[in-house]
């Protein structure tokens, strides 16, 4: 009797995980394509779930949106690091990193910007955003700043401050891209110049070999 109850409990938990994962997958696709205006009914239809299950597993549509946005920007950051890993110079490294974040990773970065703005109005969502920013900044220390330090470039501020400056510049560029509807494909050099200026990296470092 007890074993049957345990099996039933395991089956219920597994079914719950599958439903939650299905909602996350459907919400990720729809939010990346349409932003936070997607209705819950559309997400649930794509996931084969019911609207009350969004409330049960996530608390609200807004919390689901924030969770999706945080996961998306972390994936974009990791993909950008992988894209830039084979670069031979600082300039090439930065172009690949920025190009990935504002190109293929652009929708994910823009989604996270939306989530940050939403959090400003919904304080209960702040913790997830804060944790994600902390992870991005920590990753930035390794992905960009320490790479530049290998060239002999001297930091003008603490490594944590420089990592925050990098992501602040990326978010600012993403907001401009969203506002103007323009692609950064033709002006990647300008975007990289913004990053260099934000971090106060001298042009002489650009051609340094990694």
mmCIF file with all atom_site columns, C-alpha atoms in Angstrom, residues 3-201:
data_model
loop_
_atom_site.group_PDB
_atom_site.id
_atom_site.type_symbol
_atom_site.label_atom_id
_atom_site.label_alt_id
_atom_site.label_comp_id
_atom_site.label_asym_id
_atom_site.label_entity_id
_atom_site.label_seq_id
_atom_site.pdbx_PDB_ins_code
_atom_site.Cartn_x
_atom_site.Cartn_y
_atom_site.Cartn_z
_atom_site.occupancy
_atom_site.B_iso_or_equiv
_atom_site.pdbx_formal_charge
_atom_site.auth_seq_id
_atom_site.auth_comp_id
_atom_site.auth_asym_id
_atom_site.auth_atom_id
_atom_site.pdbx_PDB_model_num
ATOM 1   C CA . UNK A 1 3   ? 4.786  1.482  -2.167  1.00 0.00 ? 3   UNK A CA 1
ATOM 2   C CA . UNK A 1 4   ? 1.781  2.217  -4.352  1.00 0.00 ? 4   UNK A CA 1
ATOM 3   C CA . UNK A 1 5   ? 1.382  5.592  -2.662  1.00 0.00 ? 5   UNK A CA 1
ATOM 4   C CA . UNK A 1 6   ? 5.057  6.368  -3.284  1.00 0.00 ? 6   UNK A CA 1
ATOM 5   C CA . UNK A 1 7   ? 4.774  5.358  -6.937  1.00 0.00 ? 7   UNK A CA 1
ATOM 6   C CA . UNK A 1 8   ? 1.713  7.556  -7.308  1.00 0.00 ? 8   UNK A CA 1
ATOM 7   C CA . UNK A 1 9   ? 3.535  10.481 -5.674  1.00 0.00 ? 9   UNK A CA 1
ATOM 8   C CA . UNK A 1 10  ? 6.528  10.014 -8.009  1.00 0.00 ? 10  UNK A CA 1
ATOM 9   C CA . UNK A 1 11  ? 4.244  9.877  -11.025 1.00 0.00 ? 11  UNK A CA 1
ATOM 10  C CA . UNK A 1 12  ? 2.525  13.074 -9.895  1.00 0.00 ? 12  UNK A CA 1
ATOM 11  C CA . UNK A 1 13  ? 5.856  14.859 -9.438  1.00 0.00 ? 13  UNK A CA 1
ATOM 12  C CA . UNK A 1 14  ? 7.096  13.678 -12.830 1.00 0.00 ? 14  UNK A CA 1
ATOM 13  C CA . UNK A 1 15  ? 3.877  14.826 -14.492 1.00 0.00 ? 15  UNK A CA 1
ATOM 14  C CA . UNK A 1 16  ? 4.262  18.185 -12.751 1.00 0.00 ? 16  UNK A CA 1
ATOM 15  C CA . UNK A 1 17  ? 7.815  18.586 -13.982 1.00 0.00 ? 17  UNK A CA 1
ATOM 16  C CA . UNK A 1 18  ? 6.755  17.734 -17.516 1.00 0.00 ? 18  UNK A CA 1
ATOM 17  C CA . UNK A 1 19  ? 3.935  20.296 -17.415 1.00 0.00 ? 19  UNK A CA 1
ATOM 18  C CA . UNK A 1 20  ? 6.211  22.970 -15.995 1.00 0.00 ? 20  UNK A CA 1
ATOM 19  C CA . UNK A 1 21  ? 8.882  22.237 -18.620 1.00 0.00 ? 21  UNK A CA 1
ATOM 20  C CA . UNK A 1 22  ? 6.275  22.323 -21.400 1.00 0.00 ? 22  UNK A CA 1
ATOM 21  C CA . UNK A 1 23  ? 5.028  25.716 -20.207 1.00 0.00 ? 23  UNK A CA 1
ATOM 22  C CA . UNK A 1 24  ? 8.594  27.064 -20.069 1.00 0.00 ? 24  UNK A CA 1
ATOM 23  C CA . UNK A 1 25  ? 9.402  25.782 -23.567 1.00 0.00 ? 25  UNK A CA 1
ATOM 24  C CA . UNK A 1 26  ? 6.211  27.201 -25.086 1.00 0.00 ? 26  UNK A CA 1
ATOM 25  C CA . UNK A 1 27  ? 6.584  30.516 -23.252 1.00 0.00 ? 27  UNK A CA 1
ATOM 26  C CA . UNK A 1 28  ? 10.212 30.839 -24.352 1.00 0.00 ? 28  UNK A CA 1
ATOM 27  C CA . UNK A 1 29  ? 9.329  30.468 -28.039 1.00 0.00 ? 29  UNK A CA 1
ATOM 28  C CA . UNK A 1 30  ? 6.352  32.833 -27.835 1.00 0.00 ? 30  UNK A CA 1
ATOM 29  C CA . UNK A 1 31  ? 7.935  35.502 -25.627 1.00 0.00 ? 31  UNK A CA 1
ATOM 30  C CA . UNK A 1 32  ? 11.070 35.621 -27.791 1.00 0.00 ? 32  UNK A CA 1
ATOM 31  C CA . UNK A 1 33  ? 8.915  36.145 -30.860 1.00 0.00 ? 33  UNK A CA 1
ATOM 32  C CA . UNK A 1 34  ? 6.207  38.446 -29.482 1.00 0.00 ? 34  UNK A CA 1
ATOM 33  C CA . UNK A 1 35  ? 7.412  39.864 -26.145 1.00 0.00 ? 35  UNK A CA 1
ATOM 34  C CA . UNK A 1 36  ? 5.427  39.911 -22.911 1.00 0.00 ? 36  UNK A CA 1
ATOM 35  C CA . UNK A 1 37  ? 2.125  40.666 -24.629 1.00 0.00 ? 37  UNK A CA 1
ATOM 36  C CA . UNK A 1 38  ? 1.469  36.986 -25.388 1.00 0.00 ? 38  UNK A CA 1
ATOM 37  C CA . UNK A 1 39  ? -1.750 35.876 -23.614 1.00 0.00 ? 39  UNK A CA 1
ATOM 38  C CA . UNK A 1 40  ? -1.640 33.004 -21.158 1.00 0.00 ? 40  UNK A CA 1
ATOM 39  C CA . UNK A 1 41  ? -4.201 31.112 -23.237 1.00 0.00 ? 41  UNK A CA 1
ATOM 40  C CA . UNK A 1 42  ? -1.830 31.045 -26.208 1.00 0.00 ? 42  UNK A CA 1
ATOM 41  C CA . UNK A 1 43  ? 1.051  29.770 -24.062 1.00 0.00 ? 43  UNK A CA 1
ATOM 42  C CA . UNK A 1 44  ? -1.136 27.084 -22.536 1.00 0.00 ? 44  UNK A CA 1
ATOM 43  C CA . UNK A 1 45  ? -2.473 25.993 -25.919 1.00 0.00 ? 45  UNK A CA 1
ATOM 44  C CA . UNK A 1 46  ? 1.094  25.544 -27.185 1.00 0.00 ? 46  UNK A CA 1
ATOM 45  C CA . UNK A 1 47  ? 2.093  23.652 -24.031 1.00 0.00 ? 47  UNK A CA 1
ATOM 46  C CA . UNK A 1 48  ? -1.028 21.491 -23.789 1.00 0.00 ? 48  UNK A CA 1
ATOM 47  C CA . UNK A 1 49  ? -1.720 22.953 -20.337 1.00 0.00 ? 49  UNK A CA 1
ATOM 48  C CA . UNK A 1 50  ? -4.408 24.956 -18.558 1.00 0.00 ? 50  UNK A CA 1
ATOM 49  C CA . UNK A 1 51  ? -4.233 28.618 -17.437 1.00 0.00 ? 51  UNK A CA 1
ATOM 50  C CA . UNK A 1 52  ? -4.526 27.710 -13.756 1.00 0.00 ? 52  UNK A CA 1
ATOM 51  C CA . UNK A 1 53  ? -1.359 25.631 -14.132 1.00 0.00 ? 53  UNK A CA 1
ATOM 52  C CA . UNK A 1 54  ? 0.619  28.800 -14.944 1.00 0.00 ? 54  UNK A CA 1
ATOM 53  C CA . UNK A 1 55  ? -0.500 30.202 -11.601 1.00 0.00 ? 55  UNK A CA 1
ATOM 54  C CA . UNK A 1 56  ? 0.217  26.907 -9.845  1.00 0.00 ? 56  UNK A CA 1
ATOM 55  C CA . UNK A 1 57  ? 3.758  26.444 -11.178 1.00 0.00 ? 57  UNK A CA 1
ATOM 56  C CA . UNK A 1 58  ? 4.899  30.055 -11.580 1.00 0.00 ? 58  UNK A CA 1
ATOM 57  C CA . UNK A 1 59  ? 2.599  32.235 -9.511  1.00 0.00 ? 59  UNK A CA 1
ATOM 58  C CA . UNK A 1 60  ? 1.736  34.578 -12.383 1.00 0.00 ? 60  UNK A CA 1
ATOM 59  C CA . UNK A 1 61  ? 2.357  35.205 -16.063 1.00 0.00 ? 61  UNK A CA 1
ATOM 60  C CA . UNK A 1 62  ? 4.815  37.965 -15.093 1.00 0.00 ? 62  UNK A CA 1
ATOM 61  C CA . UNK A 1 63  ? 6.890  35.578 -13.012 1.00 0.00 ? 63  UNK A CA 1
ATOM 62  C CA . UNK A 1 64  ? 6.890  33.087 -15.889 1.00 0.00 ? 64  UNK A CA 1
ATOM 63  C CA . UNK A 1 65  ? 8.059  35.862 -18.206 1.00 0.00 ? 65  UNK A CA 1
ATOM 64  C CA . UNK A 1 66  ? 10.908 36.837 -15.873 1.00 0.00 ? 66  UNK A CA 1
ATOM 65  C CA . UNK A 1 67  ? 12.033 33.218 -15.507 1.00 0.00 ? 67  UNK A CA 1
ATOM 66  C CA . UNK A 1 68  ? 12.046 32.775 -19.285 1.00 0.00 ? 68  UNK A CA 1
ATOM 67  C CA . UNK A 1 69  ? 13.932 36.050 -19.835 1.00 0.00 ? 69  UNK A CA 1
ATOM 68  C CA . UNK A 1 70  ? 16.582 35.246 -17.228 1.00 0.00 ? 70  UNK A CA 1
ATOM 69  C CA . UNK A 1 71  ? 17.247 31.788 -18.660 1.00 0.00 ? 71  UNK A CA 1
ATOM 70  C CA . UNK A 1 72  ? 17.352 33.207 -22.196 1.00 0.00 ? 72  UNK A CA 1
ATOM 71  C CA . UNK A 1 73  ? 19.940 35.903 -21.450 1.00 0.00 ? 73  UNK A CA 1
ATOM 72  C CA . UNK A 1 74  ? 22.155 33.413 -19.599 1.00 0.00 ? 74  UNK A CA 1
ATOM 73  C CA . UNK A 1 75  ? 22.075 31.118 -22.640 1.00 0.00 ? 75  UNK A CA 1
ATOM 74  C CA . UNK A 1 76  ? 22.880 34.081 -24.896 1.00 0.00 ? 76  UNK A CA 1
ATOM 75  C CA . UNK A 1 77  ? 25.836 35.019 -22.701 1.00 0.00 ? 77  UNK A CA 1
ATOM 76  C CA . UNK A 1 78  ? 27.221 31.479 -22.765 1.00 0.00 ? 78  UNK A CA 1
ATOM 77  C CA . UNK A 1 79  ? 26.758 31.267 -26.547 1.00 0.00 ? 79  UNK A CA 1
ATOM 78  C CA . UNK A 1 80  ? 28.592 34.572 -26.983 1.00 0.00 ? 80  UNK A CA 1
ATOM 79  C CA . UNK A 1 81  ? 31.529 33.299 -24.932 1.00 0.00 ? 81  UNK A CA 1
ATOM 80  C CA . UNK A 1 82  ? 31.663 30.163 -27.098 1.00 0.00 ? 82  UNK A CA 1
ATOM 81  C CA . UNK A 1 83  ? 31.449 32.242 -30.305 1.00 0.00 ? 83  UNK A CA 1
ATOM 82  C CA . UNK A 1 84  ? 34.370 34.412 -29.199 1.00 0.00 ? 84  UNK A CA 1
ATOM 83  C CA . UNK A 1 85  ? 36.548 31.627 -27.819 1.00 0.00 ? 85  UNK A CA 1
ATOM 84  C CA . UNK A 1 86  ? 38.625 31.147 -30.983 1.00 0.00 ? 86  UNK A CA 1
ATOM 85  C CA . UNK A 1 87  ? 39.387 34.853 -31.533 1.00 0.00 ? 87  UNK A CA 1
ATOM 86  C CA . UNK A 1 88  ? 43.048 35.736 -32.020 1.00 0.00 ? 88  UNK A CA 1
ATOM 87  C CA . UNK A 1 89  ? 43.010 39.446 -31.149 1.00 0.00 ? 89  UNK A CA 1
ATOM 88  C CA . UNK A 1 90  ? 41.204 41.613 -28.608 1.00 0.00 ? 90  UNK A CA 1
ATOM 89  C CA . UNK A 1 91  ? 39.345 43.410 -31.392 1.00 0.00 ? 91  UNK A CA 1
ATOM 90  C CA . UNK A 1 92  ? 38.189 40.168 -32.978 1.00 0.00 ? 92  UNK A CA 1
ATOM 91  C CA . UNK A 1 93  ? 37.229 38.773 -29.568 1.00 0.00 ? 93  UNK A CA 1
ATOM 92  C CA . UNK A 1 94  ? 35.125 41.815 -28.723 1.00 0.00 ? 94  UNK A CA 1
ATOM 93  C CA . UNK A 1 95  ? 33.479 41.898 -32.157 1.00 0.00 ? 95  UNK A CA 1
ATOM 94  C CA . UNK A 1 96  ? 32.498 38.241 -31.890 1.00 0.00 ? 96  UNK A CA 1
ATOM 95  C CA . UNK A 1 97  ? 31.240 38.695 -28.329 1.00 0.00 ? 97  UNK A CA 1
ATOM 96  C CA . UNK A 1 98  ? 29.221 41.833 -29.061 1.00 0.00 ? 98  UNK A CA 1
ATOM 97  C CA . UNK A 1 99  ? 28.093 40.535 -32.450 1.00 0.00 ? 99  UNK A CA 1
ATOM 98  C CA . UNK A 1 100 ? 26.707 37.398 -30.843 1.00 0.00 ? 100 UNK A CA 1
ATOM 99  C CA . UNK A 1 101 ? 24.906 39.265 -28.053 1.00 0.00 ? 101 UNK A CA 1
ATOM 100 C CA . UNK A 1 102 ? 23.339 41.849 -30.369 1.00 0.00 ? 102 UNK A CA 1
ATOM 101 C CA . UNK A 1 103 ? 22.875 39.496 -33.328 1.00 0.00 ? 103 UNK A CA 1
ATOM 102 C CA . UNK A 1 104 ? 21.649 35.937 -32.680 1.00 0.00 ? 104 UNK A CA 1
ATOM 103 C CA . UNK A 1 105 ? 21.416 36.644 -28.953 1.00 0.00 ? 105 UNK A CA 1
ATOM 104 C CA . UNK A 1 106 ? 19.694 39.996 -29.465 1.00 0.00 ? 106 UNK A CA 1
ATOM 105 C CA . UNK A 1 107 ? 16.108 38.798 -28.862 1.00 0.00 ? 107 UNK A CA 1
ATOM 106 C CA . UNK A 1 108 ? 17.182 37.173 -25.578 1.00 0.00 ? 108 UNK A CA 1
ATOM 107 C CA . UNK A 1 109 ? 19.020 40.302 -24.411 1.00 0.00 ? 109 UNK A CA 1
ATOM 108 C CA . UNK A 1 110 ? 16.032 42.469 -25.357 1.00 0.00 ? 110 UNK A CA 1
ATOM 109 C CA . UNK A 1 111 ? 13.693 40.103 -23.495 1.00 0.00 ? 111 UNK A CA 1
ATOM 110 C CA . UNK A 1 112 ? 15.816 40.461 -20.368 1.00 0.00 ? 112 UNK A CA 1
ATOM 111 C CA . UNK A 1 113 ? 15.723 44.256 -20.695 1.00 0.00 ? 113 UNK A CA 1
ATOM 112 C CA . UNK A 1 114 ? 11.917 44.011 -20.776 1.00 0.00 ? 114 UNK A CA 1
ATOM 113 C CA . UNK A 1 115 ? 12.033 41.832 -17.662 1.00 0.00 ? 115 UNK A CA 1
ATOM 114 C CA . UNK A 1 116 ? 14.220 44.365 -15.838 1.00 0.00 ? 116 UNK A CA 1
ATOM 115 C CA . UNK A 1 117 ? 11.757 47.146 -16.668 1.00 0.00 ? 117 UNK A CA 1
ATOM 116 C CA . UNK A 1 118 ? 8.892  44.961 -15.480 1.00 0.00 ? 118 UNK A CA 1
ATOM 117 C CA . UNK A 1 119 ? 10.720 44.313 -12.225 1.00 0.00 ? 119 UNK A CA 1
ATOM 118 C CA . UNK A 1 120 ? 10.866 48.039 -11.600 1.00 0.00 ? 120 UNK A CA 1
ATOM 119 C CA . UNK A 1 121 ? 7.068  47.921 -11.320 1.00 0.00 ? 121 UNK A CA 1
ATOM 120 C CA . UNK A 1 122 ? 6.880  44.520 -9.609  1.00 0.00 ? 122 UNK A CA 1
ATOM 121 C CA . UNK A 1 123 ? 9.290  44.371 -6.686  1.00 0.00 ? 123 UNK A CA 1
ATOM 122 C CA . UNK A 1 124 ? 8.434  40.755 -5.886  1.00 0.00 ? 124 UNK A CA 1
ATOM 123 C CA . UNK A 1 125 ? 10.169 39.726 -9.124  1.00 0.00 ? 125 UNK A CA 1
ATOM 124 C CA . UNK A 1 126 ? 13.422 41.454 -8.245  1.00 0.00 ? 126 UNK A CA 1
ATOM 125 C CA . UNK A 1 127 ? 15.289 38.523 -6.696  1.00 0.00 ? 127 UNK A CA 1
ATOM 126 C CA . UNK A 1 128 ? 15.412 36.454 -9.900  1.00 0.00 ? 128 UNK A CA 1
ATOM 127 C CA . UNK A 1 129 ? 16.638 39.437 -11.919 1.00 0.00 ? 129 UNK A CA 1
ATOM 128 C CA . UNK A 1 130 ? 19.283 40.255 -9.305  1.00 0.00 ? 130 UNK A CA 1
ATOM 129 C CA . UNK A 1 131 ? 20.591 36.683 -9.276  1.00 0.00 ? 131 UNK A CA 1
ATOM 130 C CA . UNK A 1 132 ? 20.788 36.645 -13.075 1.00 0.00 ? 132 UNK A CA 1
ATOM 131 C CA . UNK A 1 133 ? 22.667 39.957 -13.189 1.00 0.00 ? 133 UNK A CA 1
ATOM 132 C CA . UNK A 1 134 ? 25.092 38.620 -10.603 1.00 0.00 ? 134 UNK A CA 1
ATOM 133 C CA . UNK A 1 135 ? 25.733 35.564 -12.791 1.00 0.00 ? 135 UNK A CA 1
ATOM 134 C CA . UNK A 1 136 ? 26.196 37.694 -15.918 1.00 0.00 ? 136 UNK A CA 1
ATOM 135 C CA . UNK A 1 137 ? 28.648 39.990 -14.155 1.00 0.00 ? 137 UNK A CA 1
ATOM 136 C CA . UNK A 1 138 ? 30.637 37.076 -12.778 1.00 0.00 ? 138 UNK A CA 1
ATOM 137 C CA . UNK A 1 139 ? 30.766 35.492 -16.223 1.00 0.00 ? 139 UNK A CA 1
ATOM 138 C CA . UNK A 1 140 ? 31.795 38.817 -17.731 1.00 0.00 ? 140 UNK A CA 1
ATOM 139 C CA . UNK A 1 141 ? 34.780 38.985 -15.427 1.00 0.00 ? 141 UNK A CA 1
ATOM 140 C CA . UNK A 1 142 ? 36.055 35.752 -16.930 1.00 0.00 ? 142 UNK A CA 1
ATOM 141 C CA . UNK A 1 143 ? 34.890 36.191 -20.511 1.00 0.00 ? 143 UNK A CA 1
ATOM 142 C CA . UNK A 1 144 ? 36.045 39.718 -21.262 1.00 0.00 ? 144 UNK A CA 1
ATOM 143 C CA . UNK A 1 145 ? 38.007 41.449 -18.554 1.00 0.00 ? 145 UNK A CA 1
ATOM 144 C CA . UNK A 1 146 ? 40.526 38.722 -17.785 1.00 0.00 ? 146 UNK A CA 1
ATOM 145 C CA . UNK A 1 147 ? 41.024 38.203 -21.504 1.00 0.00 ? 147 UNK A CA 1
ATOM 146 C CA . UNK A 1 148 ? 41.969 41.863 -21.852 1.00 0.00 ? 148 UNK A CA 1
ATOM 147 C CA . UNK A 1 149 ? 44.207 41.696 -18.803 1.00 0.00 ? 149 UNK A CA 1
ATOM 148 C CA . UNK A 1 150 ? 46.310 39.026 -20.533 1.00 0.00 ? 150 UNK A CA 1
ATOM 149 C CA . UNK A 1 151 ? 47.359 41.697 -23.002 1.00 0.00 ? 151 UNK A CA 1
ATOM 150 C CA . UNK A 1 152 ? 48.824 43.822 -20.230 1.00 0.00 ? 152 UNK A CA 1
ATOM 151 C CA . UNK A 1 153 ? 45.948 46.309 -20.184 1.00 0.00 ? 153 UNK A CA 1
ATOM 152 C CA . UNK A 1 154 ? 45.563 47.780 -16.709 1.00 0.00 ? 154 UNK A CA 1
ATOM 153 C CA . UNK A 1 155 ? 42.089 47.985 -15.251 1.00 0.00 ? 155 UNK A CA 1
ATOM 154 C CA . UNK A 1 156 ? 41.000 51.477 -14.226 1.00 0.00 ? 156 UNK A CA 1
ATOM 155 C CA . UNK A 1 157 ? 38.381 50.155 -11.798 1.00 0.00 ? 157 UNK A CA 1
ATOM 156 C CA . UNK A 1 158 ? 37.642 46.928 -9.944  1.00 0.00 ? 158 UNK A CA 1
ATOM 157 C CA . UNK A 1 159 ? 37.079 43.891 -12.127 1.00 0.00 ? 159 UNK A CA 1
ATOM 158 C CA . UNK A 1 160 ? 33.478 43.668 -10.910 1.00 0.00 ? 160 UNK A CA 1
ATOM 159 C CA . UNK A 1 161 ? 32.841 47.292 -11.897 1.00 0.00 ? 161 UNK A CA 1
ATOM 160 C CA . UNK A 1 162 ? 34.267 46.713 -15.384 1.00 0.00 ? 162 UNK A CA 1
ATOM 161 C CA . UNK A 1 163 ? 32.082 43.624 -15.872 1.00 0.00 ? 163 UNK A CA 1
ATOM 162 C CA . UNK A 1 164 ? 29.004 45.645 -14.887 1.00 0.00 ? 164 UNK A CA 1
ATOM 163 C CA . UNK A 1 165 ? 30.052 48.394 -17.298 1.00 0.00 ? 165 UNK A CA 1
ATOM 164 C CA . UNK A 1 166 ? 30.262 45.859 -20.131 1.00 0.00 ? 166 UNK A CA 1
ATOM 165 C CA . UNK A 1 167 ? 26.747 44.530 -19.550 1.00 0.00 ? 167 UNK A CA 1
ATOM 166 C CA . UNK A 1 168 ? 25.339 48.019 -18.980 1.00 0.00 ? 168 UNK A CA 1
ATOM 167 C CA . UNK A 1 169 ? 26.676 48.993 -22.401 1.00 0.00 ? 169 UNK A CA 1
ATOM 168 C CA . UNK A 1 170 ? 25.179 45.863 -23.992 1.00 0.00 ? 170 UNK A CA 1
ATOM 169 C CA . UNK A 1 171 ? 21.777 46.558 -22.427 1.00 0.00 ? 171 UNK A CA 1
ATOM 170 C CA . UNK A 1 172 ? 21.930 50.180 -23.579 1.00 0.00 ? 172 UNK A CA 1
ATOM 171 C CA . UNK A 1 173 ? 22.722 49.127 -27.136 1.00 0.00 ? 173 UNK A CA 1
ATOM 172 C CA . UNK A 1 174 ? 19.894 46.578 -27.026 1.00 0.00 ? 174 UNK A CA 1
ATOM 173 C CA . UNK A 1 175 ? 17.440 49.283 -25.942 1.00 0.00 ? 175 UNK A CA 1
ATOM 174 C CA . UNK A 1 176 ? 18.563 51.482 -28.843 1.00 0.00 ? 176 UNK A CA 1
ATOM 175 C CA . UNK A 1 177 ? 18.164 48.572 -31.232 1.00 0.00 ? 177 UNK A CA 1
ATOM 176 C CA . UNK A 1 178 ? 14.643 47.887 -29.960 1.00 0.00 ? 178 UNK A CA 1
ATOM 177 C CA . UNK A 1 179 ? 13.644 51.555 -30.063 1.00 0.00 ? 179 UNK A CA 1
ATOM 178 C CA . UNK A 1 180 ? 14.889 52.151 -33.611 1.00 0.00 ? 180 UNK A CA 1
ATOM 179 C CA . UNK A 1 181 ? 14.064 48.740 -35.045 1.00 0.00 ? 181 UNK A CA 1
ATOM 180 C CA . UNK A 1 182 ? 17.491 48.676 -36.665 1.00 0.00 ? 182 UNK A CA 1
ATOM 181 C CA . UNK A 1 183 ? 19.862 45.762 -37.031 1.00 0.00 ? 183 UNK A CA 1
ATOM 182 C CA . UNK A 1 184 ? 23.367 46.138 -35.679 1.00 0.00 ? 184 UNK A CA 1
ATOM 183 C CA . UNK A 1 185 ? 24.773 43.991 -38.451 1.00 0.00 ? 185 UNK A CA 1
ATOM 184 C CA . UNK A 1 186 ? 25.937 46.993 -40.474 1.00 0.00 ? 186 UNK A CA 1
ATOM 185 C CA . UNK A 1 187 ? 27.305 48.927 -37.498 1.00 0.00 ? 187 UNK A CA 1
ATOM 186 C CA . UNK A 1 188 ? 29.008 46.285 -35.385 1.00 0.00 ? 188 UNK A CA 1
ATOM 187 C CA . UNK A 1 189 ? 32.155 48.406 -35.388 1.00 0.00 ? 189 UNK A CA 1
ATOM 188 C CA . UNK A 1 190 ? 30.213 51.244 -33.811 1.00 0.00 ? 190 UNK A CA 1
ATOM 189 C CA . UNK A 1 191 ? 28.793 48.916 -31.169 1.00 0.00 ? 191 UNK A CA 1
ATOM 190 C CA . UNK A 1 192 ? 32.289 47.639 -30.350 1.00 0.00 ? 192 UNK A CA 1
ATOM 191 C CA . UNK A 1 193 ? 33.520 51.235 -30.142 1.00 0.00 ? 193 UNK A CA 1
ATOM 192 C CA . UNK A 1 194 ? 30.829 51.904 -27.530 1.00 0.00 ? 194 UNK A CA 1
ATOM 193 C CA . UNK A 1 195 ? 32.054 48.925 -25.493 1.00 0.00 ? 195 UNK A CA 1
ATOM 194 C CA . UNK A 1 196 ? 35.678 50.062 -25.760 1.00 0.00 ? 196 UNK A CA 1
ATOM 195 C CA . UNK A 1 197 ? 34.702 53.575 -24.683 1.00 0.00 ? 197 UNK A CA 1
ATOM 196 C CA . UNK A 1 198 ? 32.578 52.283 -21.810 1.00 0.00 ? 198 UNK A CA 1
ATOM 197 C CA . UNK A 1 199 ? 35.459 50.193 -20.483 1.00 0.00 ? 199 UNK A CA 1
ATOM 198 C CA . UNK A 1 200 ? 38.027 52.888 -21.336 1.00 0.00 ? 200 UNK A CA 1
ATOM 199 C CA . UNK A 1 201 ? 40.036 50.412 -23.391 1.00 0.00 ? 201 UNK A CA 1
#
